[in-house]
Structure formats: C-alpha cells, structure tokens
Tab-separated table of C-alpha atoms in Angstrom:
chain	number	residue	atom	x	y	z
A	1	GLY	CA	8.430	15.732	2.308
A	2	ILE	CA	7.638	13.488	5.422
A	3	GLN	CA	10.314	10.705	5.630
A	4	VAL	CA	9.420	7.326	6.903
A	5	GLU	CA	11.736	4.675	8.411
A	6	GLN	CA	11.326	1.143	9.622
A	7	SER	CA	13.575	-1.037	11.452
A	8	PRO	CA	14.947	-3.367	11.632
A	9	PRO	CA	14.994	-4.023	7.578
A	10	ASP	CA	15.453	-7.589	8.041
A	11	LEU	CA	14.009	-10.064	11.097
A	12	ILE	CA	14.435	-13.683	11.460
A	13	LEU	CA	12.532	-15.616	14.405
A	14	GLN	CA	12.047	-18.985	15.710
A	15	GLU	CA	8.456	-20.011	15.982
A	16	GLY	CA	6.920	-18.753	18.782
A	17	ALA	CA	9.381	-15.752	19.414
A	18	ASN	CA	7.955	-12.352	20.144
A	19	SER	CA	9.008	-9.187	18.163
A	20	THR	CA	8.803	-5.506	17.850
A	21	LEU	CA	9.046	-3.571	14.741
A	22	ARG	CA	9.554	0.219	14.817
A	23	CYS	CA	8.245	2.960	12.180
A	24	ASN	CA	9.744	6.535	12.744
A	25	PHE	CA	8.263	9.641	10.717
A	26	SER	CA	9.339	13.342	10.525
A	27	ASP	CA	6.398	15.295	10.614
A	28	SER	CA	3.101	15.079	12.025
A	29	VAL	CA	0.643	12.909	10.279
A	30	ASN	CA	-3.081	12.374	10.444
A	31	ASN	CA	-2.855	8.756	9.565
A	32	LEU	CA	-0.769	5.672	10.141
A	33	GLN	CA	-1.556	2.221	8.895
A	34	TRP	CA	0.501	-1.108	9.419
A	35	PHE	CA	0.139	-3.710	6.658
A	36	HIS	CA	1.528	-7.065	5.944
A	37	GLN	CA	2.122	-7.869	2.347
A	38	ASN	CA	1.674	-11.651	1.553
A	39	PRO	CA	3.791	-13.549	-0.901
A	40	TRP	CA	1.465	-12.772	-3.500
A	41	GLY	CA	1.746	-9.149	-3.105
A	42	GLN	CA	-1.740	-8.470	-1.131
A	43	LEU	CA	-1.546	-5.855	1.268
A	44	ILE	CA	-3.452	-6.616	4.558
A	45	ASN	CA	-4.502	-3.999	6.645
A	46	LEU	CA	-3.442	-4.673	10.210
A	47	PHE	CA	-3.920	-1.462	12.040
A	48	TYR	CA	-5.028	2.104	11.297
A	49	ILE	CA	-3.644	3.668	14.187
A	50	PRO	CA	-2.743	7.541	14.041
A	51	SER	CA	-2.444	7.364	17.742
A	52	GLY	CA	-2.933	5.364	20.963
A	53	THR	CA	-2.898	1.665	21.165
A	54	LYS	CA	-4.701	-1.322	19.645
A	55	GLN	CA	-4.823	-5.171	19.882
A	56	ASN	CA	-6.131	-7.594	17.697
A	57	GLY	CA	-5.321	-11.144	18.805
A	58	ARG	CA	-1.394	-11.913	18.731
A	59	LEU	CA	-0.693	-8.457	17.343
A	60	SER	CA	-0.754	-5.025	18.875
A	61	ALA	CA	-0.023	-1.596	17.916
A	62	THR	CA	0.947	1.726	19.564
A	63	THR	CA	1.590	5.127	18.108
A	64	VAL	CA	3.053	7.938	20.231
A	65	ALA	CA	2.258	10.918	17.524
A	66	THR	CA	3.858	13.345	19.788
A	67	GLU	CA	7.392	11.442	19.586
A	68	ARG	CA	6.698	10.616	15.991
A	69	TYR	CA	6.806	6.975	16.065
A	70	SER	CA	4.898	3.810	16.228
A	71	LEU	CA	5.348	0.143	17.301
A	72	LEU	CA	3.894	-3.203	16.041
A	73	TYR	CA	4.041	-6.088	18.583
A	74	ILE	CA	4.072	-9.768	17.241
A	75	SER	CA	3.639	-12.352	20.187
A	76	SER	CA	3.950	-16.041	19.685
A	77	SER	CA	5.041	-15.624	15.949
A	78	GLN	CA	4.051	-18.510	13.636
A	79	THR	CA	5.408	-19.189	10.158
A	80	THR	CA	2.205	-17.561	8.588
A	81	ASP	CA	3.508	-14.478	9.652
A	82	SER	CA	6.387	-14.399	7.581
A	83	GLY	CA	6.531	-11.488	4.845
A	84	VAL	CA	7.191	-7.803	4.439
A	85	TYR	CA	5.592	-5.452	7.117
A	86	PHE	CA	4.927	-1.965	6.073
A	87	CYS	CA	4.085	1.399	7.800
A	88	ALA	CA	2.554	4.223	5.853
A	89	VAL	CA	2.041	7.547	7.276
A	90	GLY	CA	-0.898	9.983	5.897
A	91	GLN	CA	-0.910	13.743	5.397
A	92	GLY	CA	-3.531	15.679	3.206
A	93	GLY	CA	-4.740	12.212	2.330
A	94	LYS	CA	-1.728	10.526	0.760
A	95	LEU	CA	0.192	7.563	2.071
A	96	ILE	CA	3.938	7.550	2.389
A	97	PHE	CA	5.320	3.931	2.692
A	98	GLY	CA	8.408	2.844	4.844
A	99	GLN	CA	10.886	0.519	3.474
A	100	GLY	CA	9.241	-2.116	4.997
A	101	THR	CA	10.609	-5.148	7.723
A	102	GLU	CA	10.934	-8.432	5.894
A	103	LEU	CA	10.081	-11.124	8.809
A	104	SER	CA	10.767	-14.746	8.301
A	105	VAL	CA	9.510	-17.219	11.088
A	106	LYS	CA	11.291	-20.621	11.111
A	107	PRO	CA	9.468	-23.638	12.076
B	1	GLY	CA	-16.374	-4.577	4.350
B	2	ALA	CA	-14.031	-2.423	2.724
B	3	VAL	CA	-12.814	-5.017	-0.181
B	4	VAL	CA	-11.069	-3.540	-3.557
B	5	SER	CA	-10.393	-5.639	-6.531
B	6	GLN	CA	-8.335	-5.073	-9.416
B	7	HIS	CA	-8.309	-6.501	-12.848
B	8	PRO	CA	-6.548	-8.374	-14.375
B	9	SER	CA	-4.408	-9.589	-11.733
B	10	TRP	CA	-1.569	-10.084	-14.210
B	11	VAL	CA	-0.989	-9.205	-17.838
B	12	ILE	CA	1.936	-9.660	-20.545
B	13	CYS	CA	2.186	-7.256	-23.318
B	14	LYS	CA	4.482	-6.236	-26.355
B	15	SER	CA	6.330	-3.299	-26.262
B	16	GLY	CA	4.605	-0.379	-27.709
B	17	THR	CA	0.892	-1.305	-26.587
B	18	SER	CA	-1.331	0.038	-24.043
B	19	VAL	CA	-2.866	-1.686	-20.866
B	20	LYS	CA	-5.754	-0.849	-19.174
B	21	ILE	CA	-5.966	-1.834	-15.387
B	22	GLU	CA	-9.321	-1.425	-13.450
B	23	CYS	CA	-9.705	-0.823	-9.938
B	24	ARG	CA	-13.034	-1.498	-8.103
B	25	SER	CA	-14.465	-0.857	-4.662
B	26	LEU	CA	-16.796	-3.566	-4.185
B	27	ASP	CA	-18.871	-2.504	-0.953
B	28	PHE	CA	-17.957	1.079	-0.667
B	29	GLN	CA	-18.158	4.552	-2.381
B	30	ALA	CA	-14.708	5.811	-2.947
B	31	THR	CA	-14.373	9.405	-4.004
B	32	THR	CA	-10.645	8.896	-3.801
B	33	MET	CA	-8.728	6.168	-4.855
B	34	PHE	CA	-4.771	6.009	-5.320
B	35	TRP	CA	-2.754	4.360	-7.697
B	36	TYR	CA	1.061	2.874	-6.444
B	37	ARG	CA	3.986	1.129	-8.094
B	38	GLN	CA	6.175	-1.388	-6.521
B	39	PHE	CA	9.432	-2.837	-7.976
B	40	PRO	CA	10.880	-6.038	-6.864
B	41	LYS	CA	12.299	-6.267	-3.135
B	42	GLN	CA	11.088	-2.173	-2.957
B	43	SER	CA	8.504	-0.362	-1.066
B	44	LEU	CA	5.338	1.039	-2.746
B	45	MET	CA	5.605	4.615	-4.562
B	46	LEU	CA	2.545	6.734	-5.021
B	47	MET	CA	2.012	7.462	-8.729
B	48	ALA	CA	-1.396	9.313	-8.470
B	49	THR	CA	-4.335	10.248	-6.739
B	50	SER	CA	-7.895	10.073	-8.682
B	51	ASN	CA	-10.548	12.013	-7.735
B	52	GLU	CA	-14.080	11.270	-8.932
B	53	GLY	CA	-15.275	13.552	-11.567
B	54	SER	CA	-12.143	15.695	-11.711
B	55	LYS	CA	-8.646	15.290	-13.327
B	56	ALA	CA	-6.006	13.085	-11.517
B	57	THR	CA	-3.227	14.551	-9.368
B	58	TYR	CA	0.340	13.197	-10.357
B	59	GLU	CA	3.585	12.633	-8.118
B	60	GLN	CA	6.453	14.469	-9.152
B	61	GLY	CA	8.323	12.429	-11.912
B	62	VAL	CA	5.162	10.533	-13.199
B	63	GLU	CA	4.447	11.140	-16.500
B	64	LYS	CA	0.514	12.002	-16.694
B	65	ASP	CA	0.493	11.371	-20.543
B	66	LYS	CA	1.924	8.247	-20.170
B	67	PHE	CA	-0.085	6.778	-17.065
B	68	LEU	CA	-3.588	7.806	-18.042
B	69	ILE	CA	-6.079	7.568	-15.061
B	70	ASN	CA	-10.031	8.062	-14.982
B	71	HIS	CA	-12.287	7.654	-12.180
B	72	ALA	CA	-15.802	7.512	-14.011
B	73	SER	CA	-17.643	6.672	-10.947
B	74	LEU	CA	-17.916	6.319	-7.367
B	75	THR	CA	-16.619	2.505	-7.413
B	76	LEU	CA	-14.196	2.809	-10.391
B	77	SER	CA	-10.872	3.845	-11.392
B	78	THR	CA	-8.868	2.944	-14.336
B	79	LEU	CA	-4.949	3.336	-15.105
B	80	THR	CA	-3.973	2.945	-18.647
B	81	VAL	CA	-0.318	2.457	-19.490
B	82	THR	CA	-0.129	3.700	-22.843
B	83	SER	CA	2.892	2.596	-25.274
B	84	ALA	CA	4.300	0.278	-22.657
B	85	HIS	CA	8.056	-0.249	-22.465
B	86	PRO	CA	10.008	-3.034	-20.559
B	87	GLU	CA	11.143	-0.396	-17.888
B	88	ASP	CA	6.955	-0.032	-17.043
B	89	SER	CA	7.003	-3.602	-15.915
B	90	SER	CA	5.950	-3.333	-12.336
B	91	PHE	CA	3.470	-4.626	-9.629
B	92	TYR	CA	0.580	-1.922	-9.800
B	93	ILE	CA	-1.480	-1.508	-7.091
B	94	CYS	CA	-4.574	0.639	-6.395
B	95	SER	CA	-6.096	1.480	-3.062
B	96	ALA	CA	-9.417	3.259	-1.830
B	97	ARG	CA	-10.502	5.286	0.784
B	98	ASP	CA	-14.099	4.864	2.464
B	99	SER	CA	-15.193	8.266	2.785
B	100	SER	CA	-18.287	7.513	4.526
B	101	SER	CA	-16.780	5.497	7.466
B	102	GLY	CA	-15.726	7.207	10.498
B	103	ARG	CA	-12.346	6.229	9.592
B	104	HIS	CA	-12.143	8.490	6.363
B	105	ASN	CA	-8.552	8.484	6.018
B	106	GLU	CA	-7.814	4.764	5.958
B	107	GLN	CA	-7.002	3.353	2.921
B	108	PHE	CA	-7.937	-0.293	1.634
B	109	PHE	CA	-5.795	-2.025	-1.132
B	110	GLY	CA	-6.410	-4.140	-4.121
B	111	PRO	CA	-4.816	-6.951	-5.069
B	112	GLY	CA	-2.216	-5.629	-7.620
B	113	THR	CA	-1.735	-6.205	-11.198
B	114	ARG	CA	1.563	-7.707	-12.080
B	115	LEU	CA	2.653	-6.203	-15.696
B	116	THR	CA	5.363	-7.265	-17.714
B	117	VAL	CA	6.119	-5.787	-21.184
B	118	LEU	CA	8.253	-7.735	-23.482
C-alpha cells in the first residue's frame, strides 16, 4: 500500500519563528489533507490540497503531486500552534495518515 | 459547515460488555463515513469504511464481528465494540465525506470517543 512519511517527527520553536513540515508519499493520490490535532484529540482541517498552493492566514501549503510531496508552512508561530500535525493522502476514498509532526511552540 | 459529531465523548465500561458509538454529520449528507482508531502517541489507523445502505468494508486485521458498523441513514453511522476487552481501549474517531460538495474527497472528522475498558 501507499506509504506516507512526515518530517521532522518533532519540532520545537520559539514563538514568532517560521517552520516547514514535509509530507512524502509513495504513489499517486487523489486527495491530500493537512490536519492539526489539538490536545483534546480533535482533528482540525487545515487544507484540502491534492495539488497546487493554498494560503490561510499564517499557514500555507503546497503539494507537488508529480514529485509526491507536500509542504506545510507555518509563519510567525504562536503557542496555540502547538500540537500534532498530520498529513493524510487518499486513494479510492480512503485516507492514509502519516506518523505526524509534534510541534511545540515555546513563549 | 461540514460539522461531524460523536457521542459519547468518553466511556468507561467493564470487560465483556458492548459499547455503541454514534457518528453524525450535522449539516450535510454523508453516503460514506469512516472509522479510525488511535492509540496514544500514534497515528490514526483506518478500521473500516461505512456505506449508507450497504455492508461496511473492513481493513485487513480488523474483526468485523467485534466491531459492528451500521450506517442507518445519510447522517448517522454507529460503531459497536462487542465484548470489549482492555486491549480495545483506544481513541475512536469517525469521519464523513460531503459527497454533495465540489471537494467530494475531503473528509471531516468528529471529536473522537475515548474508550476505556476495565
């Protein structure tokens, strides 16, 4: 089956810093989503981005489907950005999740 | 829009009992819902795909007789953990696809149900 790898696994930032999270996948996909899982376990949809570039406030994402990777950019990080960020890719309707990047933003 | 609810948010039960978890799409119709399980410090693992009006499709290694799924309507899917044991303790999360929207592959997730089996 399709493999999804996220890097880095852990990231510690000082408030105000920028960061880039990466998601590599092993096969062509028809869906790619980025999520933020908050401390209570809720998955927050950040982007639905099977290809192209999108921006939403301090967050932006780019997916290069032909090269099988996606990037999530977080600018001017805040303590509320802390949590686990998941990339999930879809084939035939199913979503396969990466192992996540645990982000900790220090004040 | 695209809100998914789950009930209960947490449940504690005795070993051997059955537990039912409900997943509802509140503001859209979902012909397809999905059930995931997440153990502490791990990623989400897909358990099964729930299709309205037909049998669920289970992932390899998931016991269909233990995890009963019923997709009774376009807004409700239920997961019943039968004869629960401590190893079934986990965080169960459902998702739904809004097939009527232009982004018909996008999934929206419920807040999860934390199951503890004593």
